[in-house]
Coordinates of N, CA and C in Angstrom, one line a residue:
M1 N -51.9 -84.6 -24.9 CA -52.7 -85.0 -23.5 C -51.8 -84.3 -22.0
T2 N -52.7 -83.4 -21.4 CA -52.4 -83.2 -20.3 C -52.6 -84.0 -18.4
V3 N -51.6 -83.9 -17.9 CA -51.8 -85.2 -16.9 C -52.7 -85.6 -16.1
E4 N -53.7 -84.0 -16.1 CA -54.9 -84.5 -15.9 C -56.4 -85.2 -16.9
Q5 N -55.5 -84.7 -17.9 CA -56.2 -85.6 -18.3 C -56.0 -86.9 -19.2
G6 N -55.4 -87.7 -17.9 CA -54.3 -88.3 -18.4 C -55.2 -89.6 -17.6
Y7 N -54.7 -88.4 -16.4 CA -56.0 -89.1 -15.0 C -57.0 -89.1 -15.7
Q8 N -57.8 -88.4 -16.5 CA -59.4 -88.7 -16.5 C -59.0 -90.8 -17.6
A9 N -58.8 -90.5 -18.8 CA -58.5 -91.9 -19.7 C -58.2 -92.5 -17.7
A10 N -57.6 -92.6 -17.2 CA -57.0 -94.1 -16.4 C -58.9 -94.4 -15.5
R11 N -58.8 -92.7 -15.4 CA -60.0 -93.3 -14.4 C -61.1 -94.3 -15.5
Q12 N -61.8 -93.6 -16.6 CA -62.2 -94.0 -17.3 C -62.4 -95.7 -17.7
A13 N -60.8 -96.2 -17.9 CA -60.3 -97.1 -17.7 C -60.8 -98.2 -16.8
G14 N -61.1 -97.5 -15.6 CA -61.0 -98.0 -14.6 C -62.8 -98.7 -14.5
L15 N -63.9 -97.2 -15.5 CA -65.8 -97.5 -15.6 C -65.8 -98.7 -15.8
I16 N -64.6 -98.8 -17.5 CA -65.2 -99.9 -17.9 C -64.6 -101.4 -17.1
M17 N -64.0 -101.4 -16.4 CA -63.0 -102.8 -16.2 C -64.4 -102.7 -15.2
L18 N -64.4 -102.2 -14.5 CA -65.5 -102.1 -13.8 C -67.0 -102.5 -14.2
A19 N -67.3 -101.9 -15.0 CA -69.1 -102.8 -15.7 C -68.3 -104.2 -16.1
K20 N -66.8 -104.6 -16.8 CA -67.7 -106.0 -17.4 C -67.2 -106.9 -16.1
V21 N -66.8 -106.6 -15.6 CA -66.4 -107.3 -14.3 C -67.3 -107.5 -13.4
R22 N -68.9 -106.8 -13.5 CA -70.0 -106.4 -12.7 C -70.8 -107.9 -13.9
A23 N -70.9 -107.3 -15.3 CA -71.4 -108.1 -16.1 C -71.1 -109.5 -15.8
A24 N -69.8 -109.6 -15.7 CA -69.3 -111.5 -15.0 C -70.0 -111.6 -14.1
L25 N -69.4 -111.4 -13.7 CA -70.1 -111.9 -12.0 C -71.1 -111.1 -11.6
G26 N -72.1 -110.6 -11.9 CA -74.1 -110.3 -11.5 C -73.4 -109.2 -10.3
S27 N -72.0 -109.6 -10.2 CA -72.4 -107.4 -9.1 C -70.6 -107.9 -8.0
L28 N -70.2 -106.4 -7.9 CA -68.9 -106.5 -7.4 C -68.3 -106.6 -6.7
D29 N -70.0 -106.8 -5.5 CA -69.9 -107.1 -4.4 C -69.0 -108.8 -4.0
R30 N -69.1 -109.4 -4.8 CA -68.2 -110.4 -5.0 C -66.5 -110.4 -5.1
V31 N -66.1 -109.3 -5.4 CA -64.9 -108.3 -5.1 C -64.1 -108.8 -4.0
Q32 N -63.2 -109.4 -3.4 CA -63.1 -109.6 -1.9 C -61.4 -108.2 -1.9
R33 N -60.5 -108.3 -3.3 CA -60.0 -107.8 -3.1 C -59.1 -106.8 -4.6
V34 N -58.4 -106.1 -4.6 CA -57.9 -105.5 -6.1 C -56.7 -106.3 -5.5
V35 N -55.9 -106.9 -6.2 CA -54.8 -107.2 -5.6 C -53.3 -106.3 -6.5
K36 N -53.3 -106.1 -7.6 CA -52.0 -106.2 -8.3 C -52.5 -104.4 -9.5
V37 N -51.9 -103.4 -10.0 CA -52.8 -103.0 -11.2 C -51.0 -102.8 -12.1
V38 N -51.5 -102.6 -13.0 CA -50.0 -102.3 -14.0 C -50.7 -101.8 -15.1
G39 N -50.4 -100.3 -14.9 CA -51.0 -99.2 -15.6 C -49.4 -99.2 -16.4
M40 N -50.8 -99.0 -17.7 CA -48.8 -98.4 -18.7 C -50.0 -97.3 -19.0
V41 N -48.9 -96.5 -19.3 CA -49.3 -95.2 -19.9 C -48.2 -94.8 -21.2
N42 N -48.9 -94.7 -22.4 CA -48.7 -93.7 -23.5 C -47.5 -92.7 -23.1
S43 N -46.7 -92.4 -23.8 CA -46.0 -91.5 -23.3 C -44.5 -90.9 -24.1
A44 N -44.1 -89.7 -24.5 CA -42.6 -89.4 -24.8 C -41.6 -89.9 -23.6
D45 N -40.9 -89.4 -24.3 CA -39.8 -90.2 -23.1 C -39.2 -89.1 -21.9
D46 N -39.2 -87.8 -22.2 CA -39.0 -86.9 -20.8 C -40.2 -87.0 -20.5
F47 N -41.6 -87.8 -21.1 CA -42.5 -87.6 -19.4 C -42.4 -88.6 -18.3
G48 N -42.6 -87.7 -17.4 CA -42.1 -89.1 -15.9 C -43.2 -88.6 -15.0
D49 N -44.4 -89.0 -15.2 CA -45.7 -88.5 -14.5 C -46.8 -89.7 -14.7
Q50 N -45.8 -90.9 -15.1 CA -47.3 -91.9 -15.2 C -47.8 -91.8 -13.7
P51 N -47.0 -92.3 -12.2 CA -48.2 -92.4 -11.8 C -48.6 -91.9 -10.8
K52 N -48.6 -90.2 -11.4 CA -50.2 -89.4 -11.2 C -50.8 -89.6 -11.7
V53 N -51.1 -90.3 -13.7 CA -52.0 -90.9 -14.8 C -52.8 -91.4 -13.7
I54 N -52.1 -92.4 -14.1 CA -53.3 -93.7 -13.5 C -53.4 -93.8 -11.8
N55 N -53.3 -92.7 -11.4 CA -54.1 -92.5 -10.0 C -55.5 -92.7 -10.5
G56 N -55.6 -92.0 -11.3 CA -57.2 -92.3 -11.6 C -58.1 -93.5 -11.6
F57 N -57.1 -94.6 -11.9 CA -57.6 -95.8 -12.1 C -57.1 -96.1 -10.0
S58 N -56.0 -96.1 -10.0 CA -56.0 -96.6 -8.4 C -57.3 -95.4 -7.8
D59 N -57.6 -94.1 -7.5 CA -58.2 -93.9 -6.4 C -59.9 -93.9 -7.1
L60 N -60.3 -94.8 -8.5 CA -61.6 -95.0 -8.5 C -61.6 -96.3 -7.6
M61 N -60.7 -96.8 -7.5 CA -60.7 -98.7 -7.3 C -60.6 -98.1 -5.0
V62 N -60.7 -97.6 -4.9 CA -60.7 -96.9 -3.5 C -61.2 -96.9 -3.1
E63 N -62.4 -96.0 -4.0 CA -64.0 -95.0 -4.4 C -64.8 -95.8 -3.7
V64 N -64.6 -96.5 -4.8 CA -65.8 -98.2 -5.2 C -65.6 -99.0 -4.0
F65 N -64.6 -99.5 -4.0 CA -64.3 -100.9 -2.9 C -63.7 -99.9 -1.5
G66 N -63.8 -98.5 -0.9 CA -62.8 -98.8 0.0 C -61.4 -98.9 0.6
E67 N -60.6 -98.5 1.0 CA -59.9 -98.5 1.4 C -59.0 -100.2 1.6
A68 N -59.8 -100.6 2.2 CA -59.4 -102.3 2.6 C -59.4 -103.0 1.7
I69 N -60.2 -103.1 0.4 CA -60.4 -104.2 -0.3 C -59.8 -103.1 -2.3
G70 N -59.6 -102.2 -2.2 CA -59.4 -100.9 -3.1 C -57.6 -100.6 -3.1
K71 N -57.2 -100.8 -1.9 CA -55.3 -100.3 -2.3 C -55.3 -101.6 -2.9
H72 N -54.2 -101.1 -2.8 CA -53.3 -102.7 -4.4 C -51.9 -102.4 -4.3
A73 N -51.5 -103.2 -4.7 CA -49.7 -102.8 -5.8 C -49.7 -102.6 -6.3
R74 N -49.0 -101.4 -7.3 CA -49.2 -101.3 -9.1 C -47.6 -100.9 -8.9
S75 N -47.6 -100.7 -10.4 CA -46.6 -100.2 -11.0 C -47.4 -99.1 -11.8
A76 N -46.7 -98.0 -12.3 CA -47.1 -97.6 -13.7 C -45.6 -96.9 -14.7
V77 N -46.3 -97.3 -15.8 CA -44.6 -98.1 -16.5 C -44.9 -96.5 -18.0
G78 N -44.1 -96.5 -18.3 CA -44.3 -95.3 -19.8 C -43.8 -96.2 -21.1
V79 N -44.4 -96.3 -21.7 CA -44.5 -96.9 -22.9 C -44.6 -96.1 -24.1
A80 N -44.0 -96.4 -25.3 CA -43.9 -95.5 -26.3 C -45.1 -95.7 -27.3
S81 N -45.7 -96.7 -27.2 CA -46.9 -97.1 -27.7 C -48.0 -97.9 -26.8
L82 N -49.6 -97.5 -28.0 CA -50.6 -98.9 -27.1 C -51.1 -98.8 -28.0
P83 N -51.9 -100.2 -28.7 CA -52.7 -100.4 -29.7 C -53.2 -99.3 -29.4
A84 N -53.8 -98.7 -31.3 CA -55.1 -97.8 -31.4 C -54.0 -97.0 -30.8
N85 N -53.0 -96.1 -30.5 CA -52.8 -95.2 -29.3 C -53.8 -95.1 -29.1
A86 N -53.6 -95.5 -27.9 CA -54.5 -95.7 -26.6 C -53.7 -94.6 -25.4
P87 N -53.6 -93.7 -24.6 CA -53.5 -93.5 -23.5 C -53.0 -94.3 -22.2
V88 N -53.6 -95.1 -22.4 CA -53.5 -96.0 -21.1 C -54.1 -97.6 -21.9
E89 N -53.2 -97.9 -20.7 CA -53.7 -99.7 -20.4 C -53.7 -100.3 -19.1
V90 N -54.4 -100.7 -18.5 CA -54.1 -101.5 -17.5 C -54.4 -102.4 -17.5
D91 N -54.3 -103.2 -16.2 CA -53.7 -104.6 -16.2 C -54.4 -105.2 -14.3
V92 N -55.8 -105.7 -14.6 CA -55.8 -105.6 -13.1 C -56.0 -107.0 -12.5
I93 N -55.2 -107.4 -10.7 CA -55.8 -108.6 -10.5 C -56.4 -108.2 -9.4
L94 N -57.9 -109.4 -9.8 CA -58.6 -108.9 -8.4 C -59.3 -110.1 -8.1
E95 N -59.8 -110.4 -6.5 CA -60.0 -111.7 -5.3 C -61.0 -110.9 -5.9
I96 N -61.9 -112.6 -5.9 CA -63.1 -112.7 -5.8 C -64.3 -114.0 -4.9
E97 N -64.6 -114.2 -4.8 CA -65.6 -114.8 -4.4 C -66.0 -116.1 -4.9

């Protein structure tokens, strides 16, 4: 995968997460803040652009919620493998009302 394809995969993970949050809460308006994101990128030993990949998720959060709510603390790490050979996995902590 290219970095751009990884970026799009992370963005897709964000869209899935937003759909699940909306289904659980009834509305994304209840999200008060995106607190923290941990992005894991399935990558080779010599790959070092994990932050560029996870930007796909982070950029989406700012697009949807704006800077004040969507900007968050973040870690982006490389891992040797992910379940089902997924390219990315994202863990997010949200503050909700």
